[in-house]
PDB file of N, CA and C in Angstrom:
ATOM      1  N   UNK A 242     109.435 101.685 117.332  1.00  0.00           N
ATOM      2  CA  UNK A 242     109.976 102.562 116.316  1.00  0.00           C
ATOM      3  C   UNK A 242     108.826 102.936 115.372  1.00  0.00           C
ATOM      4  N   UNK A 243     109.279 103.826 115.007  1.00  0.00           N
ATOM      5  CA  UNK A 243     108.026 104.694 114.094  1.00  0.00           C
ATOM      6  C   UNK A 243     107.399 104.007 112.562  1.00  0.00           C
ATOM      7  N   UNK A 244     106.397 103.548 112.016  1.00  0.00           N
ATOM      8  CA  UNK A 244     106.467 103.002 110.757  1.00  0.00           C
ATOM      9  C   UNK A 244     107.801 103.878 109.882  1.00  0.00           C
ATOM     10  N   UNK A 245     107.509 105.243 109.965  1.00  0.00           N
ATOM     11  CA  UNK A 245     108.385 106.128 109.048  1.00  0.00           C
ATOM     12  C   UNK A 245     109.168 105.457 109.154  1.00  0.00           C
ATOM     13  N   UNK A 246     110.020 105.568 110.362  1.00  0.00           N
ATOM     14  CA  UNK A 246     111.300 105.408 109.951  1.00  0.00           C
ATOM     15  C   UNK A 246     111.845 104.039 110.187  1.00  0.00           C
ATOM     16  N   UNK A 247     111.638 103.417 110.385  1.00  0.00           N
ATOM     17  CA  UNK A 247     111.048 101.530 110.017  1.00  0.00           C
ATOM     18  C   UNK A 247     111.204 101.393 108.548  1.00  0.00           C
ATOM     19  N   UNK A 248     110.782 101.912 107.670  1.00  0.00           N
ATOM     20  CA  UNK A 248     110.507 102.360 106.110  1.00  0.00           C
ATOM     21  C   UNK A 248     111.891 103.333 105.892  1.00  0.00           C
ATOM     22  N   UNK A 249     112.405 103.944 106.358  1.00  0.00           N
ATOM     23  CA  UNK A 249     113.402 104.072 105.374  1.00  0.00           C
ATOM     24  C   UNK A 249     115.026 103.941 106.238  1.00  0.00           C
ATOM     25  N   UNK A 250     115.353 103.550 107.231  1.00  0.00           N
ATOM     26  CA  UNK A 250     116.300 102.428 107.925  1.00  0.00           C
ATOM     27  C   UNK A 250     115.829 101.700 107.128  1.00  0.00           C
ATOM     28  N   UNK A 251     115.069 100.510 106.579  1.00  0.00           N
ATOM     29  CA  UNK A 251     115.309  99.420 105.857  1.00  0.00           C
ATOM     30  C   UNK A 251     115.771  99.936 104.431  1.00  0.00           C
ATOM     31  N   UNK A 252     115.042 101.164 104.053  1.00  0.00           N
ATOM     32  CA  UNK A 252     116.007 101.605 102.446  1.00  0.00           C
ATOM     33  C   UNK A 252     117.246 101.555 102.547  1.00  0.00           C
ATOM     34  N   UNK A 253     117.903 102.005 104.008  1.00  0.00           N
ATOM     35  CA  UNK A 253     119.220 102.377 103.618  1.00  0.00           C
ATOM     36  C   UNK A 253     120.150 100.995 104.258  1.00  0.00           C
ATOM     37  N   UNK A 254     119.365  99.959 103.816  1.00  0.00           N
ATOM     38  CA  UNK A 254     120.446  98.751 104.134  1.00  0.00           C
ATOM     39  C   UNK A 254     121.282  98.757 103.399  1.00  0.00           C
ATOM     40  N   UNK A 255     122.442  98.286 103.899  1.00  0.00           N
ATOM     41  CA  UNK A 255     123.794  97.944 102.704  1.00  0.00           C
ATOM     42  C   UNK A 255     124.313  99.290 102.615  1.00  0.00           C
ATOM     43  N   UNK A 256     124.058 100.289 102.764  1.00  0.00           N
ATOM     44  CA  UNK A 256     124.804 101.483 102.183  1.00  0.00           C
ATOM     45  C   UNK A 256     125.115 102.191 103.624  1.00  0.00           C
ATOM     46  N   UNK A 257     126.925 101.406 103.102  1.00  0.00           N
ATOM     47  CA  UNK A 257     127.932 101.920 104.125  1.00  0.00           C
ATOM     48  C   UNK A 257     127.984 103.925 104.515  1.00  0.00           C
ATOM     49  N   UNK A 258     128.407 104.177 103.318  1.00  0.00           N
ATOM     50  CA  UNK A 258     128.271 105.462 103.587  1.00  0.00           C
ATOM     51  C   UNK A 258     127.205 106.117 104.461  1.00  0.00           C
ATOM     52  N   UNK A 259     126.119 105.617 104.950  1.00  0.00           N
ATOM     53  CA  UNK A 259     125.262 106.247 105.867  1.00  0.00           C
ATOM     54  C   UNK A 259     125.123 106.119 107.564  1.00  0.00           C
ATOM     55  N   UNK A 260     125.433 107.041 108.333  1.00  0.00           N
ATOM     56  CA  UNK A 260     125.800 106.838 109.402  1.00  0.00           C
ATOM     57  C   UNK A 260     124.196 107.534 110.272  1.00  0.00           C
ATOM     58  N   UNK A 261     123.667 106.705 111.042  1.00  0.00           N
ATOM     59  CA  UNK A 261     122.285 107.277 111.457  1.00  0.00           C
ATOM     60  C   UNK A 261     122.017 106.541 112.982  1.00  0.00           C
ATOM     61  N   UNK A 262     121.786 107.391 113.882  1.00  0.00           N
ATOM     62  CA  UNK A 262     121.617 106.560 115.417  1.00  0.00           C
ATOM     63  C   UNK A 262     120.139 106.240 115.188  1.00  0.00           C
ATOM     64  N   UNK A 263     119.143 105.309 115.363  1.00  0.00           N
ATOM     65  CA  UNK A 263     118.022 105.041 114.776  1.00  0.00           C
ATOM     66  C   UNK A 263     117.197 105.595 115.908  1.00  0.00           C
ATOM     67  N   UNK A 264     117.524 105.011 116.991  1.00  0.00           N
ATOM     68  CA  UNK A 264     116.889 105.310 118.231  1.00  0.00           C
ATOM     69  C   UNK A 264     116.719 106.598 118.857  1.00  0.00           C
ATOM     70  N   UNK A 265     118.201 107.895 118.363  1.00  0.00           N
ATOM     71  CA  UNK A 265     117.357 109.092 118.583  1.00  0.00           C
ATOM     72  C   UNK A 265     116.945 109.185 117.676  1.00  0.00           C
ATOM     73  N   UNK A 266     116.762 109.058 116.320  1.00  0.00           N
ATOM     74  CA  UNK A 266     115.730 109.900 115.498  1.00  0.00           C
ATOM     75  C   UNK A 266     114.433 109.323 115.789  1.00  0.00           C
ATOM     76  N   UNK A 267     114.364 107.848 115.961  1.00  0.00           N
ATOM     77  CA  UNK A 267     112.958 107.491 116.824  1.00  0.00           C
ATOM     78  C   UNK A 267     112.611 108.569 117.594  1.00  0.00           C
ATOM     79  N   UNK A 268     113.241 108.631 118.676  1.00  0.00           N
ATOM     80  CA  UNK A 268     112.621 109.000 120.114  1.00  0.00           C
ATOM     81  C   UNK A 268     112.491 110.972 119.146  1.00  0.00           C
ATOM     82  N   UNK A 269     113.282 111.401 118.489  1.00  0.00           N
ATOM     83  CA  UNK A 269     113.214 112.798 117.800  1.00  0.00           C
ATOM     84  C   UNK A 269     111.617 112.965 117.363  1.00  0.00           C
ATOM     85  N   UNK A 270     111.164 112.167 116.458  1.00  0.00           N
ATOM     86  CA  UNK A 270     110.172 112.587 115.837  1.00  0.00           C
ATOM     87  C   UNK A 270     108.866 112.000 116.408  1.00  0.00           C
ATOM     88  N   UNK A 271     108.995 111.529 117.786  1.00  0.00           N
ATOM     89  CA  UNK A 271     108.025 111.076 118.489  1.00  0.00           C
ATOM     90  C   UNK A 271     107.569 112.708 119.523  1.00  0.00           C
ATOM     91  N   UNK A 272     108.851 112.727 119.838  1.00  0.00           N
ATOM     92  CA  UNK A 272     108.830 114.364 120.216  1.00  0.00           C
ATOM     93  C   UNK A 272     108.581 115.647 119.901  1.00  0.00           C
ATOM     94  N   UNK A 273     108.571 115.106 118.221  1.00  0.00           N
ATOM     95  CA  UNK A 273     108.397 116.401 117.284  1.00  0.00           C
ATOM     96  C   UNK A 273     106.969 116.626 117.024  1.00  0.00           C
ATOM     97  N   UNK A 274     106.298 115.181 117.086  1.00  0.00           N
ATOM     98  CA  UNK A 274     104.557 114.890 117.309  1.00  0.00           C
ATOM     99  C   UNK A 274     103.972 115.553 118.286  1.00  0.00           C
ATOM    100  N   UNK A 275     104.507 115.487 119.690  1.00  0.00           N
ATOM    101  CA  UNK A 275     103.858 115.815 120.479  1.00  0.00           C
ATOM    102  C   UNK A 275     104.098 117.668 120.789  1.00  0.00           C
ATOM    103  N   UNK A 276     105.050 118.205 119.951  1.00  0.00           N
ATOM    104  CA  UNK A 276     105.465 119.614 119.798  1.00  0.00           C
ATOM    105  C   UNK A 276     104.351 119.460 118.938  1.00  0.00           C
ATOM    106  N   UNK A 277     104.094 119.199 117.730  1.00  0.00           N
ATOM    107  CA  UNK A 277     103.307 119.400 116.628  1.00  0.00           C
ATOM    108  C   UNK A 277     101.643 119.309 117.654  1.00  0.00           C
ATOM    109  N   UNK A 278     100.891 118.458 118.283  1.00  0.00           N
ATOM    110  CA  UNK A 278     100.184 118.152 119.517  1.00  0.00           C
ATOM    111  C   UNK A 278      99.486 120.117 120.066  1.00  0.00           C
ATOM    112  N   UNK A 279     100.508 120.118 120.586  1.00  0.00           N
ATOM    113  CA  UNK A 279     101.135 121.047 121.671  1.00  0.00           C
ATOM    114  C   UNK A 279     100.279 122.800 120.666  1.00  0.00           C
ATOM    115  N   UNK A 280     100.866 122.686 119.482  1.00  0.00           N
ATOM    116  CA  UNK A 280     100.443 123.436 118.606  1.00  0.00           C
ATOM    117  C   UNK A 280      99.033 123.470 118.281  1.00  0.00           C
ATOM    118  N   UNK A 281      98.694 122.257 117.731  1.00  0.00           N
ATOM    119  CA  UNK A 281      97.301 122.606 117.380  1.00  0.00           C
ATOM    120  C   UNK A 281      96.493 122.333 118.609  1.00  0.00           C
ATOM    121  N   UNK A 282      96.208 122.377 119.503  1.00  0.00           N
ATOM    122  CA  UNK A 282      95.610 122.324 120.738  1.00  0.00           C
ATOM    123  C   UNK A 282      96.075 123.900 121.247  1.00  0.00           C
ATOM    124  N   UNK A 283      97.007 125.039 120.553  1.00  0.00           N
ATOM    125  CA  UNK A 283      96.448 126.674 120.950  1.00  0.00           C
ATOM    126  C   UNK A 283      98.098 126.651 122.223  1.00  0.00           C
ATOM    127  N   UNK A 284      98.884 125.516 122.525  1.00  0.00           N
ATOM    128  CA  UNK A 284      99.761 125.843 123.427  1.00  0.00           C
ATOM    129  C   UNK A 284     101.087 126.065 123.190  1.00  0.00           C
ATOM    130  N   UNK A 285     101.101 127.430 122.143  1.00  0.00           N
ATOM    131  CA  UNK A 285     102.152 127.541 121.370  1.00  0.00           C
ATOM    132  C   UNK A 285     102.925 127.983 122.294  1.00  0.00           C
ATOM    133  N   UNK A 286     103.162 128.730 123.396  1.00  0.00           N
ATOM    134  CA  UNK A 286     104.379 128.738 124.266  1.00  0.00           C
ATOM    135  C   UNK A 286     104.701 127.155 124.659  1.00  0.00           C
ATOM    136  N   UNK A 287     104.221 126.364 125.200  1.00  0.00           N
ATOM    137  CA  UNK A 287     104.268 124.759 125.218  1.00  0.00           C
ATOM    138  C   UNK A 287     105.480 124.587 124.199  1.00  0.00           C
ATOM    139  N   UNK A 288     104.819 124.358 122.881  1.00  0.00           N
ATOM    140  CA  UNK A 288     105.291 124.301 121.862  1.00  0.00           C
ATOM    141  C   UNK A 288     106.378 124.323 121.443  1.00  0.00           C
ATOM    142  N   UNK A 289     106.718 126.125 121.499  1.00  0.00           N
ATOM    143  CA  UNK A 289     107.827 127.047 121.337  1.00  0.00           C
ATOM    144  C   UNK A 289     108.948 126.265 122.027  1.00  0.00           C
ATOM    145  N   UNK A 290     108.443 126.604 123.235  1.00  0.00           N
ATOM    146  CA  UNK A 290     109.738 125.652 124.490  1.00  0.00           C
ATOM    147  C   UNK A 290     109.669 124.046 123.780  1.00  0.00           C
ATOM    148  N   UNK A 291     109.211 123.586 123.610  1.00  0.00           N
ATOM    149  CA  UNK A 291     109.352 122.256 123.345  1.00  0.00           C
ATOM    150  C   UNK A 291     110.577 122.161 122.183  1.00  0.00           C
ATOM    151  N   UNK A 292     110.241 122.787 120.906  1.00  0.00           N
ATOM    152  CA  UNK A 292     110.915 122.927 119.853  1.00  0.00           C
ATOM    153  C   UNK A 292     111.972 123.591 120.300  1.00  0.00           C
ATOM    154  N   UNK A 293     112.383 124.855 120.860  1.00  0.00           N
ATOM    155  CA  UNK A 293     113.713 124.869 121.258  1.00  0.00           C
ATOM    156  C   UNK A 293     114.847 123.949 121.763  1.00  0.00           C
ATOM    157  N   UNK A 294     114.068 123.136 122.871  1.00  0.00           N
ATOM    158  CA  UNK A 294     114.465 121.876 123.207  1.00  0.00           C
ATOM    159  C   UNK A 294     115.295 121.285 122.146  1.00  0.00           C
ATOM    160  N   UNK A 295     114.423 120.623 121.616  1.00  0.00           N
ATOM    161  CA  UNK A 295     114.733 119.805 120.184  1.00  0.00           C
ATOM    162  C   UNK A 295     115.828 120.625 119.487  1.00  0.00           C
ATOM    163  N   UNK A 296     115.640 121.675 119.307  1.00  0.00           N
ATOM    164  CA  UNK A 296     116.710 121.754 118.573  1.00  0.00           C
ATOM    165  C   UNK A 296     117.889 122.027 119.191  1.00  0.00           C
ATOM    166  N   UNK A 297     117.877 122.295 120.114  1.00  0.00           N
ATOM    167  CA  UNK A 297     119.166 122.034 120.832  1.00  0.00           C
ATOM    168  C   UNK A 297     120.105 120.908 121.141  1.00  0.00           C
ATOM    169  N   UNK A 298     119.215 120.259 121.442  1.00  0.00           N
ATOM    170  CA  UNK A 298     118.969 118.658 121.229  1.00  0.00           C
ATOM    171  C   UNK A 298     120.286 118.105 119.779  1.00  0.00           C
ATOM    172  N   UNK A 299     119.284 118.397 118.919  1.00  0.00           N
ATOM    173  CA  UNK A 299     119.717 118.305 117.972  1.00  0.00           C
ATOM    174  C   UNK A 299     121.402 118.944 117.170  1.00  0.00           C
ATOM    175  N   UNK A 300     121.510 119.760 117.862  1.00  0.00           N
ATOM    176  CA  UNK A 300     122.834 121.064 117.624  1.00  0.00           C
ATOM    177  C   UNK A 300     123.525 119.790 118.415  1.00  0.00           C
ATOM    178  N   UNK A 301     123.712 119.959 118.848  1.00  0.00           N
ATOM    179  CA  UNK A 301     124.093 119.337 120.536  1.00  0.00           C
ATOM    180  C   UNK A 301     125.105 117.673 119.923  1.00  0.00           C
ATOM    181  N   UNK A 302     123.904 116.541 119.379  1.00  0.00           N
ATOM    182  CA  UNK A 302     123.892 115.316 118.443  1.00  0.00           C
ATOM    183  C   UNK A 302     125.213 115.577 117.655  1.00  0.00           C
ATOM    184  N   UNK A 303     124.660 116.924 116.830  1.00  0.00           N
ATOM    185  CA  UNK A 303     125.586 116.757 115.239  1.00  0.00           C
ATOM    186  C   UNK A 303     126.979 117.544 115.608  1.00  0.00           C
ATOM    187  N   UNK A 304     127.078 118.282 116.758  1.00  0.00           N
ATOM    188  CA  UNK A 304     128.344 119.113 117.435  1.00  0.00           C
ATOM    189  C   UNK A 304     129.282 117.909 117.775  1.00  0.00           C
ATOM    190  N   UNK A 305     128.368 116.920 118.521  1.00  0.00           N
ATOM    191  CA  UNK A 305     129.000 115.720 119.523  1.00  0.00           C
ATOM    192  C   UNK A 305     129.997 115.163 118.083  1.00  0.00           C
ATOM    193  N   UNK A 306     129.107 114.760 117.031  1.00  0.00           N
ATOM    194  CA  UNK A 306     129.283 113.483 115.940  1.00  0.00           C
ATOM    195  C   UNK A 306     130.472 114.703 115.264  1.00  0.00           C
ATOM    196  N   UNK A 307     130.503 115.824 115.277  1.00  0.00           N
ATOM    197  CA  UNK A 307     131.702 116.517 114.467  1.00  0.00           C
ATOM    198  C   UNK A 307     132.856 116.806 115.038  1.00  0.00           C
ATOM    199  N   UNK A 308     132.829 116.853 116.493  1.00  0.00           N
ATOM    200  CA  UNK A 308     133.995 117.241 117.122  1.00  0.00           C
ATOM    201  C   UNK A 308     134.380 115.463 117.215  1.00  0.00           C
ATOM    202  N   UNK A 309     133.994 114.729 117.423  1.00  0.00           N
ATOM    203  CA  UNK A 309     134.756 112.983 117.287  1.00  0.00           C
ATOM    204  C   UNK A 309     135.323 112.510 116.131  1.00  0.00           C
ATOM    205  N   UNK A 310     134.926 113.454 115.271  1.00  0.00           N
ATOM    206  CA  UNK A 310     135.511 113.061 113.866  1.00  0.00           C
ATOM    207  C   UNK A 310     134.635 112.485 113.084  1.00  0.00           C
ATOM    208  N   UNK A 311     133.556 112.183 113.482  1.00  0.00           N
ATOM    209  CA  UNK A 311     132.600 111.095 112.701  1.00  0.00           C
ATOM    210  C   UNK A 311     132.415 111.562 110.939  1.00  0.00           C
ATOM    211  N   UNK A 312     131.886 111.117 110.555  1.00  0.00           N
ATOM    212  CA  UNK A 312     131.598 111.304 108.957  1.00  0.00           C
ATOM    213  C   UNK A 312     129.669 111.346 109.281  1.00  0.00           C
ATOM    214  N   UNK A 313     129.477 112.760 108.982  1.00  0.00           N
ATOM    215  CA  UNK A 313     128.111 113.463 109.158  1.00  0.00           C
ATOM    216  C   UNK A 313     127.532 113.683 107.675  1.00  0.00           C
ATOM    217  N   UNK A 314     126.553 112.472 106.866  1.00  0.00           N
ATOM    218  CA  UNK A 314     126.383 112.991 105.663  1.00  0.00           C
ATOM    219  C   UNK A 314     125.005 113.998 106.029  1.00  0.00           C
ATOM    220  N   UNK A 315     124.979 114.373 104.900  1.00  0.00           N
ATOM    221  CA  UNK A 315     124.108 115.519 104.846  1.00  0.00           C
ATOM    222  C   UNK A 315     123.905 116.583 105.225  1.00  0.00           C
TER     223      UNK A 315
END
């Protein structure tokens, strides 16, 4: 897991109200590095596609967690 977010999963101990899968946002912003990678190395189609990914990805996560009913802060 990422220092980041190692560092703030431990902020949000105790506080029920926060609902967070740790492991995709791990594996998210490990992915978002190597999009970020992808960029400054000039392979912005790479990139482009990569980040679409992700955010689909991502649509996809918070669609799943709203149509189950979950409680989605933020």
């Amino acid at each position: 897991m990422s220092e980041w977010l190692k560092k703030h999963v431990k902020s949000l101990e105790g506080k029920e109200e926060v609902v967070i899968n740790v492991k995709f946002f791990d594996e998210l912003l490990k992915r978002l590095g190597k999009v970020m990678a992808e960029f400054y190395k000039g392979n912005y189609e790479v990139g482009i596609e990569e980040l679409s990914k992700l955010g689909e990805e991502i649509y996809s996560y918070y669609k799943t967690l709203i149509d189950d009913g979950e409680n989605v802060n933020g």
